[in-house]
Amino acid sequence: MSPVPRKRCWPVFTALVLVCSLLAGPLAALAAPSWQVTAETEQVPLATGVRYSAYRLDAPEYNEAIKVLTIDPNDRYTVLETALSRDNLARDLERPTAMAGRLAGPGKAPVAAANGDFYSTQPPYLPIGLQIRNGELLTNPEGFPALGLTRDKKVLIGTPVLAAELTVTREVATKGRSVARTVYNYPLTAINRPRLTDSLILYTPAYAAGTETNEYGSELIIKGVDLPLRAGRTYSGTVVTRLDGRGNTPIPRDGVVLSGHGRAQEFLKQVNPGDRVSFTLKFTDTRWNEVIQAVGGHEFILQNGRVALPPASRDPLVATRHPRTAAGVTRDGRLEIIVADGRQPGYSNGMTLYELAEFMQARGIVTAINLDGGGSAVLAVRPAGENGLVITNKPSDGQERPVTNGLVLFSSAPRGKLSHLYLSPGSLKVYQGSRVEFKLKAQDNYYNPTPVPTDLTWQVGGSVGRFVYRGIFEATHPGQGVVTARTGEVQATAKVTVVDRIARLVLTPAAASLVPGASQQFTVTAYDAGGEEVLVDKSLYRWSVSPGLGRFDPGTGRLVCTGGVMEGVVKVSLGNQEAVATIKLAGPGVATGRVTASALYVRTGPGTSYQHVALLPRGTLVTILERLANGWLRVRLDDGREGFVYGLYVNLA
């Protein structure tokens, strides 16, 4: 992420004292947690009203990686929408980045995307709470809190209640040419939800092709309704068909379907084709009638500056560390979306909701709700000078998960003038004699990506190297310097440190088991005495391979095993440092398999209750050491580690 990340550390206690002094009361009783926060990247502008930050939390028992979007909802060019998977509530799931790309268009550039509400993992894939998209009421709230954005760009977080009622009017001409009018009323149970006992459900075209109900009810097809549905209004239409005992009625694109069971079915049986039907949809808190975008959550994390969670809860959703997505609003009206990674020991363990509440309080958030987390937790942003979104966190599934809805941010800003240049890498250490290519990105004054100008000048401050071509830097002497790319008054800089010695080489994998004819890719990484990576030209490494082991290409680092010896080593050296990988030839009866799942956990034992030690992407090759009766496999990885995977997701190579 550009510009150059800024790192700073502070104890959370210090931040809490500052926040408490600003809020003067609500947080006074908050105890300081034991973690320390490091800001890796802070307040990087993605658009005129959107900023991105990344933090590390270090505590005695765990580590945490957190990403934060800070949004000014009043910014004239910032557009926040709640996306719906493939514009269909019940039958489809979609990744948030795909939602953002599908909804983008001229004058509407994707800036960021995150997952939204909890949802059913089996069809119909419905969010558990409220969803409003571009003013259209898609699902009613079910007693859960929700995040909303009003027409005048005010953020609401609360527990909305929808009051909905059906009115049926029947007019019959009498013999005296007068008209007898009969009015029937019945409460609507829900909008676009599965039909349950004695319930009356309103289905709109956003739900699915049909109601997906069984035959134990009655359904009315109503046309002439002024769609889409919006809260705070009364709608009317004419019954064109009543269907009894059939179910799964097709939903017309220009109408709605009312479906009733039990007592509600008895009411619908009084309604005939030609009757006029009206229904009123209003929130009891009238502010929610003005909401044009809304997404639900599971519970409050904060309310009025105080922790809203039950004390000492044993609910695993609350008290166990998980990946998290949450949304909160500050006292001055800023909206923040927070994504915390988890289930990845050594990188990020996850957070309890209590820990997340403390972190959000320290940021000045006063009201917040918990959105869907776990493998769904994802945050994607637009990198500086680029179009499209990239995922900034590490989802625990190993990849972005398709979900039912999401929060997406767009910029409607026009094209402006060149105002920002960004160099990548922004800071690096490089070994003497190596070359590195600097990439340059450009933005206009609205943070839109713009073409990199051609009239650039490249300069090196300090006698550490020279540019041999546009953007190609050659490190010639040890020391520190600054690289500058400039056009007119706009420039970008990067820090360069040139070293002439390294402290450690790491060869990956450190061990491998191969069959004759198999190949293995090796990568080497150099580090200085402080543990920082040092960039080294591949041509500067010296490689050696045990005789008879196989053919090795030093340019690519790939070994092809010929089977001439049963075991050997691959060595790489630079200066006075050396790294060694051991290679063994797989013996008779040892098979190899390739992972077929999108991501597959390697565990310490043959079952899902065991801790995972690695996550293998699709296509990874493993050595199968043993087949167990329960369908699990004992395997060896390329780095020599052994563990267990479920055999259903491994095919013989």
Tab-separated table of N, CA and C in Angstrom, residues 394-532:
chain	number	residue	atom	x	y	z
A	394	LYS	N	-6.003	-11.092	5.457
A	394	LYS	CA	-5.781	-12.492	5.112
A	394	LYS	C	-6.970	-13.304	5.615
A	395	PRO	N	-7.974	-13.527	4.764
A	395	PRO	CA	-9.142	-14.303	5.200
A	395	PRO	C	-8.734	-15.674	5.699
A	396	SER	N	-9.408	-16.147	6.744
A	396	SER	CA	-9.013	-17.413	7.362
A	396	SER	C	-9.283	-18.610	6.462
A	397	ASP	N	-10.141	-18.446	5.439
A	397	ASP	CA	-10.364	-19.520	4.466
A	397	ASP	C	-9.213	-19.657	3.476
A	398	GLY	N	-8.322	-18.684	3.486
A	398	GLY	CA	-7.255	-18.672	2.495
A	398	GLY	C	-7.610	-17.885	1.256
A	399	GLN	N	-8.872	-17.485	1.137
A	399	GLN	CA	-9.320	-16.679	0.017
A	399	GLN	C	-10.627	-15.990	0.397
A	400	GLU	N	-11.050	-15.058	-0.428
A	400	GLU	CA	-12.288	-14.321	-0.191
A	400	GLU	C	-13.484	-15.253	-0.338
A	401	ARG	N	-14.396	-15.187	0.610
A	401	ARG	CA	-15.546	-16.082	0.635
A	401	ARG	C	-16.761	-15.419	-0.022
A	402	PRO	N	-17.513	-16.133	-0.847
A	402	PRO	CA	-18.792	-15.599	-1.340
A	402	PRO	C	-19.780	-15.459	-0.176
A	403	VAL	N	-20.487	-14.340	-0.134
A	403	VAL	CA	-21.423	-14.043	0.952
A	403	VAL	C	-22.731	-13.527	0.364
A	404	THR	N	-23.694	-13.248	1.234
A	404	THR	CA	-25.008	-12.829	0.739
A	404	THR	C	-25.113	-11.335	0.496
A	405	ASN	N	-24.389	-10.522	1.273
A	405	ASN	CA	-24.405	-9.082	1.021
A	405	ASN	C	-23.104	-8.460	1.496
A	406	GLY	N	-22.896	-7.214	1.153
A	406	GLY	CA	-21.650	-6.548	1.511
A	406	GLY	C	-21.821	-5.052	1.563
A	407	LEU	N	-20.800	-4.392	2.088
A	407	LEU	CA	-20.717	-2.935	2.099
A	407	LEU	C	-19.676	-2.528	1.060
A	408	VAL	N	-20.062	-1.671	0.118
A	408	VAL	CA	-19.145	-1.249	-0.932
A	408	VAL	C	-19.107	0.278	-0.979
A	409	LEU	N	-17.934	0.808	-1.264
A	409	LEU	CA	-17.726	2.248	-1.343
A	409	LEU	C	-17.249	2.609	-2.742
A	410	PHE	N	-17.822	3.685	-3.263
A	410	PHE	CA	-17.457	4.178	-4.589
A	410	PHE	C	-17.089	5.656	-4.493
A	411	SER	N	-16.331	6.101	-5.475
A	411	SER	CA	-16.039	7.524	-5.627
A	411	SER	C	-16.665	8.017	-6.919
A	412	SER	N	-17.413	9.118	-6.814
A	412	SER	CA	-18.014	9.727	-8.004
A	412	SER	C	-17.240	10.957	-8.450
A	413	ALA	N	-16.031	11.134	-7.934
A	413	ALA	CA	-15.244	12.333	-8.240
A	413	ALA	C	-14.881	12.389	-9.716
A	414	PRO	N	-14.846	13.585	-10.295
A	414	PRO	CA	-14.434	13.721	-11.696
A	414	PRO	C	-12.925	13.567	-11.828
A	415	ARG	N	-12.461	13.512	-13.053
A	415	ARG	CA	-11.029	13.467	-13.297
A	415	ARG	C	-10.429	14.833	-13.003
A	416	GLY	N	-9.289	14.813	-12.289
A	416	GLY	CA	-8.643	16.063	-11.914
A	416	GLY	C	-7.246	16.159	-12.494
A	417	LYS	N	-6.411	16.970	-11.849
A	417	LYS	CA	-5.042	17.166	-12.325
A	417	LYS	C	-4.072	16.320	-11.502
A	418	LEU	N	-2.947	15.969	-12.103
A	418	LEU	CA	-1.931	15.187	-11.422
A	418	LEU	C	-1.506	15.883	-10.135
A	419	SER	N	-1.596	15.146	-9.012
A	419	SER	CA	-1.249	15.753	-7.723
A	419	SER	C	-0.391	14.865	-6.849
A	420	HIS	N	-0.361	13.555	-7.110
A	420	HIS	CA	0.363	12.638	-6.229
A	420	HIS	C	1.108	11.602	-7.058
A	421	LEU	N	2.347	11.336	-6.656
A	421	LEU	CA	3.140	10.245	-7.203
A	421	LEU	C	3.522	9.309	-6.061
A	422	TYR	N	3.562	7.992	-6.343
A	422	TYR	CA	3.916	7.004	-5.335
A	422	TYR	C	4.944	6.048	-5.909
A	423	LEU	N	6.028	5.833	-5.160
A	423	LEU	CA	7.057	4.878	-5.548
A	423	LEU	C	6.871	3.579	-4.782
A	424	SER	N	7.085	2.478	-5.478
A	424	SER	CA	7.026	1.170	-4.844
A	424	SER	C	8.238	0.361	-5.298
A	425	PRO	N	9.021	-0.209	-4.359
A	425	PRO	CA	8.837	-0.140	-2.913
A	425	PRO	C	9.150	1.243	-2.355
A	426	GLY	N	8.503	1.558	-1.236
A	426	GLY	CA	8.726	2.866	-0.621
A	426	GLY	C	9.950	2.888	0.258
A	427	SER	N	10.419	1.719	0.666
A	427	SER	CA	11.624	1.614	1.477
A	427	SER	C	12.159	0.202	1.317
A	428	LEU	N	13.470	0.050	1.142
A	428	LEU	CA	14.019	-1.287	0.967
A	428	LEU	C	15.488	-1.312	1.309
A	429	LYS	N	15.962	-2.539	1.580
A	429	LYS	CA	17.381	-2.805	1.702
A	429	LYS	C	17.785	-3.657	0.520
A	430	VAL	N	18.934	-3.327	-0.071
A	430	VAL	CA	19.358	-4.011	-1.282
A	430	VAL	C	20.841	-4.348	-1.168
A	431	TYR	N	21.189	-5.501	-1.676
A	431	TYR	CA	22.573	-5.974	-1.615
A	431	TYR	C	23.395	-5.304	-2.711
A	432	GLN	N	24.610	-4.930	-2.349
A	432	GLN	CA	25.510	-4.264	-3.289
A	432	GLN	C	25.682	-5.100	-4.563
A	433	GLY	N	25.559	-4.426	-5.712
A	433	GLY	CA	25.671	-5.110	-6.999
A	433	GLY	C	24.335	-5.540	-7.573
A	434	SER	N	23.265	-5.412	-6.800
A	434	SER	CA	21.934	-5.790	-7.273
A	434	SER	C	21.245	-4.610	-7.932
A	435	ARG	N	20.266	-4.939	-8.733
A	435	ARG	CA	19.434	-3.930	-9.359
A	435	ARG	C	17.988	-4.107	-8.913
A	436	VAL	N	17.284	-3.013	-8.801
A	436	VAL	CA	15.882	-3.053	-8.409
A	436	VAL	C	15.108	-2.086	-9.295
A	437	GLU	N	13.919	-2.524	-9.693
A	437	GLU	CA	13.063	-1.664	-10.515
A	437	GLU	C	11.994	-1.023	-9.630
A	438	PHE	N	11.970	0.294	-9.626
A	438	PHE	CA	10.950	1.021	-8.889
A	438	PHE	C	9.720	1.211	-9.774
A	439	LYS	N	8.554	0.921	-9.206
A	439	LYS	CA	7.295	1.126	-9.902
A	439	LYS	C	6.715	2.471	-9.466
A	440	LEU	N	6.094	3.149	-10.390
A	440	LEU	CA	5.547	4.467	-10.107
A	440	LEU	C	4.058	4.483	-10.425
A	441	LYS	N	3.266	5.008	-9.499
A	441	LYS	CA	1.828	5.173	-9.685
A	441	LYS	C	1.487	6.643	-9.498
A	442	ALA	N	0.379	7.069	-10.119
A	442	ALA	CA	0.008	8.486	-10.072
A	442	ALA	C	-1.466	8.637	-9.731
A	443	GLN	N	-1.793	9.735	-9.043
A	443	GLN	CA	-3.169	10.072	-8.704
A	443	GLN	C	-3.430	11.541	-9.020
A	444	ASP	N	-4.722	11.838	-9.250
A	444	ASP	CA	-5.095	13.234	-9.395
A	444	ASP	C	-5.471	13.800	-8.026
A	445	ASN	N	-5.979	15.028	-7.998
A	445	ASN	CA	-6.291	15.676	-6.731
A	445	ASN	C	-7.513	15.089	-6.040
A	446	TYR	N	-8.260	14.196	-6.720
A	446	TYR	CA	-9.376	13.484	-6.085
A	446	TYR	C	-8.994	12.044	-5.734
A	447	TYR	N	-7.709	11.707	-5.859
A	447	TYR	CA	-7.175	10.372	-5.586
A	447	TYR	C	-7.628	9.338	-6.613
A	448	ASN	N	-8.072	9.785	-7.782
A	448	ASN	CA	-8.318	8.870	-8.887
A	448	ASN	C	-6.983	8.461	-9.497
A	449	PRO	N	-6.842	7.212	-9.955
A	449	PRO	CA	-5.624	6.840	-10.682
A	449	PRO	C	-5.531	7.616	-11.984
A	450	THR	N	-4.342	7.985	-12.327
A	450	THR	CA	-4.123	8.748	-13.555
A	450	THR	C	-2.846	8.243	-14.214
A	451	PRO	N	-2.685	8.370	-15.535
A	451	PRO	CA	-1.477	7.861	-16.198
A	451	PRO	C	-0.203	8.491	-15.641
A	452	VAL	N	0.836	7.665	-15.548
A	452	VAL	CA	2.138	8.163	-15.088
A	452	VAL	C	2.741	9.024	-16.193
A	453	PRO	N	3.140	10.236	-15.868
A	453	PRO	CA	3.708	11.104	-16.916
A	453	PRO	C	5.017	10.543	-17.458
A	454	THR	N	5.343	10.923	-18.673
A	454	THR	CA	6.569	10.439	-19.323
A	454	THR	C	7.756	11.361	-19.088
A	455	ASP	N	7.509	12.604	-18.685
A	455	ASP	CA	8.595	13.576	-18.510
A	455	ASP	C	9.144	13.529	-17.090
A	456	LEU	N	9.538	12.331	-16.656
A	456	LEU	CA	10.035	12.146	-15.296
A	456	LEU	C	11.550	12.298	-15.242
A	457	THR	N	12.023	12.800	-14.115
A	457	THR	CA	13.455	12.781	-13.828
A	457	THR	C	13.669	11.899	-12.604
A	458	TRP	N	14.742	11.083	-12.656
A	458	TRP	CA	15.064	10.164	-11.564
A	458	TRP	C	16.385	10.596	-10.936
A	459	GLN	N	16.417	10.694	-9.614
A	459	GLN	CA	17.614	11.141	-8.920
A	459	GLN	C	17.883	10.254	-7.714
A	460	VAL	N	19.174	10.185	-7.341
A	460	VAL	CA	19.587	9.444	-6.154
A	460	VAL	C	20.314	10.398	-5.228
A	461	GLY	N	19.804	10.567	-4.023
A	461	GLY	CA	20.485	11.355	-3.010
A	461	GLY	C	21.365	10.467	-2.170
A	462	GLY	N	22.667	10.759	-2.110
A	462	GLY	CA	23.611	9.877	-1.436
A	462	GLY	C	24.345	9.039	-2.466
A	463	SER	N	25.559	8.655	-2.154
A	463	SER	CA	26.411	7.943	-3.120
A	463	SER	C	26.243	6.433	-2.985
A	464	VAL	N	24.989	5.971	-3.077
A	464	VAL	CA	24.728	4.541	-2.897
A	464	VAL	C	24.457	3.823	-4.208
A	465	GLY	N	24.235	4.564	-5.286
A	465	GLY	CA	23.937	3.900	-6.543
A	465	GLY	C	23.580	4.885	-7.630
A	466	ARG	N	23.044	4.348	-8.723
A	466	ARG	CA	22.701	5.173	-9.874
A	466	ARG	C	21.535	4.535	-10.616
A	467	PHE	N	20.876	5.325	-11.433
A	467	PHE	CA	19.827	4.806	-12.305
A	467	PHE	C	20.449	4.485	-13.656
A	468	VAL	N	20.327	3.220	-14.058
A	468	VAL	CA	20.883	2.793	-15.332
A	468	VAL	C	19.849	2.923	-16.445
A	469	TYR	N	18.576	3.062	-16.074
A	469	TYR	CA	17.494	3.279	-17.023
A	469	TYR	C	16.331	3.821	-16.220
A	470	ARG	N	15.233	4.170	-16.874
A	470	ARG	CA	14.078	4.719	-16.184
A	470	ARG	C	13.589	3.755	-15.095
A	471	GLY	N	13.710	4.176	-13.871
A	471	GLY	CA	13.223	3.391	-12.749
A	471	GLY	C	14.097	2.231	-12.348
A	472	ILE	N	15.197	1.939	-13.077
A	472	ILE	CA	16.078	0.813	-12.757
A	472	ILE	C	17.273	1.342	-11.963
A	473	PHE	N	17.304	0.993	-10.680
A	473	PHE	CA	18.357	1.462	-9.779
A	473	PHE	C	19.381	0.361	-9.571
A	474	GLU	N	20.666	0.727	-9.640
A	474	GLU	CA	21.759	-0.202	-9.385
A	474	GLU	C	22.477	0.223	-8.118
A	475	ALA	N	22.568	-0.713	-7.151
A	475	ALA	CA	23.236	-0.440	-5.884
A	475	ALA	C	24.743	-0.613	-6.055
A	476	THR	N	25.497	0.445	-5.815
A	476	THR	CA	26.941	0.404	-6.068
A	476	THR	C	27.791	0.508	-4.811
A	477	HIS	N	27.319	1.238	-3.772
A	477	HIS	CA	28.131	1.433	-2.575
A	477	HIS	C	27.252	1.324	-1.332
A	478	PRO	N	27.778	0.727	-0.249
A	478	PRO	CA	26.999	0.646	0.990
A	478	PRO	C	26.675	2.025	1.541
A	479	GLY	N	25.523	2.116	2.155
A	479	GLY	CA	25.104	3.385	2.741
A	479	GLY	C	23.613	3.592	2.588
A	480	GLN	N	23.152	4.781	2.964
A	480	GLN	CA	21.746	5.130	2.883
A	480	GLN	C	21.545	6.272	1.906
A	481	GLY	N	20.452	6.202	1.176
A	481	GLY	CA	20.146	7.244	0.206
A	481	GLY	C	18.652	7.388	0.007
A	482	VAL	N	18.298	8.372	-0.805
A	482	VAL	CA	16.899	8.643	-1.116
A	482	VAL	C	16.748	8.709	-2.626
A	483	VAL	N	15.777	7.949	-3.122
A	483	VAL	CA	15.460	7.948	-4.548
A	483	VAL	C	14.288	8.891	-4.775
A	484	THR	N	14.365	9.712	-5.813
A	484	THR	CA	13.311	10.678	-6.102
A	484	THR	C	12.904	10.588	-7.571
A	485	ALA	N	11.586	10.523	-7.795
A	485	ALA	CA	11.022	10.652	-9.140
A	485	ALA	C	10.216	11.936	-9.157
A	486	ARG	N	10.430	12.787	-10.178
A	486	ARG	CA	9.825	14.110	-10.167
A	486	ARG	C	9.307	14.493	-11.544
A	487	THR	N	8.170	15.193	-11.536
A	487	THR	CA	7.675	15.860	-12.738
A	487	THR	C	7.064	17.178	-12.296
A	488	GLY	N	7.623	18.263	-12.777
A	488	GLY	CA	7.142	19.572	-12.338
A	488	GLY	C	7.300	19.722	-10.831
A	489	GLU	N	6.219	20.067	-10.146
A	489	GLU	CA	6.254	20.236	-8.697
A	489	GLU	C	5.807	18.990	-7.942
A	490	VAL	N	5.476	17.920	-8.669
A	490	VAL	CA	5.006	16.687	-8.042
A	490	VAL	C	6.153	15.686	-8.004
A	491	GLN	N	6.381	15.087	-6.822
A	491	GLN	CA	7.472	14.143	-6.697
A	491	GLN	C	7.097	13.031	-5.729
A	492	ALA	N	7.857	11.933	-5.807
A	492	ALA	CA	7.729	10.820	-4.874
A	492	ALA	C	9.127	10.392	-4.482
A	493	THR	N	9.281	9.951	-3.235
A	493	THR	CA	10.581	9.527	-2.742
A	493	THR	C	10.497	8.145	-2.112
A	494	ALA	N	11.656	7.472	-2.080
A	494	ALA	CA	11.773	6.167	-1.435
A	494	ALA	C	13.142	6.086	-0.768
A	495	LYS	N	13.185	5.424	0.389
A	495	LYS	CA	14.437	5.253	1.113
A	495	LYS	C	15.135	3.972	0.650
A	496	VAL	N	16.452	4.079	0.432
A	496	VAL	CA	17.240	2.939	-0.018
A	496	VAL	C	18.424	2.758	0.920
A	497	THR	N	18.606	1.538	1.393
A	497	THR	CA	19.789	1.185	2.175
A	497	THR	C	20.539	0.089	1.431
A	498	VAL	N	21.805	0.352	1.098
A	498	VAL	CA	22.636	-0.621	0.385
A	498	VAL	C	23.580	-1.271	1.394
A	499	VAL	N	23.631	-2.606	1.392
A	499	VAL	CA	24.509	-3.349	2.301
A	499	VAL	C	25.439	-4.235	1.488
A	500	ASP	N	26.598	-4.534	2.072
A	500	ASP	CA	27.553	-5.406	1.380
A	500	ASP	C	27.752	-6.726	2.102
A	501	ARG	N	26.909	-7.002	3.107
A	501	ARG	CA	26.955	-8.291	3.777
A	501	ARG	C	25.579	-8.630	4.329
A	502	ILE	N	25.356	-9.911	4.471
A	502	ILE	CA	24.089	-10.372	5.025
A	502	ILE	C	24.379	-11.258	6.227
A	503	ALA	N	23.359	-11.476	7.063
A	503	ALA	CA	23.535	-12.271	8.277
A	503	ALA	C	22.944	-13.670	8.156
A	504	ARG	N	21.992	-13.853	7.202
A	504	ARG	CA	21.309	-15.151	7.156
A	504	ARG	C	20.658	-15.359	5.801
A	505	LEU	N	20.711	-16.600	5.325
A	505	LEU	CA	19.979	-17.013	4.131
A	505	LEU	C	18.944	-18.056	4.540
A	506	VAL	N	17.760	-17.972	3.938
A	506	VAL	CA	16.711	-18.953	4.183
A	506	VAL	C	16.306	-19.556	2.849
A	507	LEU	N	16.412	-20.890	2.761
A	507	LEU	CA	16.054	-21.606	1.546
A	507	LEU	C	14.719	-22.309	1.779
A	508	THR	N	13.778	-22.089	0.894
A	508	THR	CA	12.436	-22.661	1.033
A	508	THR	C	12.081	-23.480	-0.206
A	509	PRO	N	11.635	-24.771	0.014
A	509	PRO	CA	11.520	-25.480	1.287
A	509	PRO	C	12.871	-25.945	1.793
A	510	ALA	N	12.944	-26.201	3.111
A	510	ALA	CA	14.187	-26.668	3.713
A	510	ALA	C	14.357	-28.168	3.550
A	511	ALA	N	13.268	-28.863	3.195
A	511	ALA	CA	13.331	-30.310	2.961
A	511	ALA	C	12.230	-30.672	1.985
A	512	ALA	N	12.477	-31.686	1.170
A	512	ALA	CA	11.475	-32.128	0.201
A	512	ALA	C	11.641	-33.618	-0.048
A	513	SER	N	10.513	-34.277	-0.305
A	513	SER	CA	10.506	-35.697	-0.683
A	513	SER	C	9.963	-35.779	-2.101
A	514	LEU	N	10.780	-36.285	-3.037
A	514	LEU	CA	10.423	-36.266	-4.446
A	514	LEU	C	10.471	-37.665	-5.039
A	515	VAL	N	9.682	-37.854	-6.067
A	515	VAL	CA	9.753	-39.075	-6.855
A	515	VAL	C	10.521	-38.748	-8.129
A	516	PRO	N	11.165	-39.739	-8.753
A	516	PRO	CA	11.899	-39.464	-9.996
A	516	PRO	C	11.010	-38.786	-11.032
A	517	GLY	N	11.538	-37.731	-11.631
A	517	GLY	CA	10.808	-36.964	-12.631
A	517	GLY	C	10.054	-35.780	-12.062
A	518	ALA	N	9.886	-35.742	-10.732
A	518	ALA	CA	9.177	-34.614	-10.113
A	518	ALA	C	10.106	-33.418	-10.016
A	519	SER	N	9.525	-32.230	-9.957
A	519	SER	CA	10.312	-31.011	-9.841
A	519	SER	C	9.967	-30.285	-8.556
A	520	GLN	N	10.907	-29.460	-8.108
A	520	GLN	CA	10.711	-28.679	-6.888
A	520	GLN	C	11.259	-27.272	-7.105
A	521	GLN	N	10.424	-26.280	-6.803
A	521	GLN	CA	10.842	-24.889	-6.913
A	521	GLN	C	11.421	-24.440	-5.578
A	522	PHE	N	12.614	-23.844	-5.607
A	522	PHE	CA	13.249	-23.311	-4.404
A	522	PHE	C	13.306	-21.786	-4.484
A	523	THR	N	13.101	-21.168	-3.356
A	523	THR	CA	13.273	-19.717	-3.254
A	523	THR	C	14.232	-19.421	-2.117
A	524	VAL	N	15.016	-18.380	-2.272
A	524	VAL	CA	15.987	-18.004	-1.252
A	524	VAL	C	15.722	-16.563	-0.842
A	525	THR	N	15.804	-16.305	0.456
A	525	THR	CA	15.593	-14.969	0.994
A	525	THR	C	16.774	-14.616	1.885
A	526	ALA	N	17.278	-13.380	1.738
A	526	ALA	CA	18.415	-12.906	2.521
A	526	ALA	C	17.934	-11.938	3.595
A	527	TYR	N	18.590	-11.990	4.770
A	527	TYR	CA	18.233	-11.110	5.883
A	527	TYR	C	19.487	-10.473	6.461
A	528	ASP	N	19.302	-9.260	6.999
A	528	ASP	CA	20.413	-8.617	7.688
A	528	ASP	C	20.399	-9.009	9.160
A	529	ALA	N	21.320	-8.427	9.942
A	529	ALA	CA	21.441	-8.800	11.351
A	529	ALA	C	20.201	-8.426	12.151
A	530	GLY	N	19.441	-7.450	11.691
A	530	GLY	CA	18.226	-7.038	12.381
A	530	GLY	C	16.997	-7.822	11.975
A	531	GLY	N	17.157	-8.800	11.085
A	531	GLY	CA	16.029	-9.616	10.644
A	531	GLY	C	15.241	-9.019	9.505
A	532	GLU	N	15.715	-7.921	8.912
A	532	GLU	CA	15.011	-7.322	7.782
A	532	GLU	C	15.481	-7.959	6.476
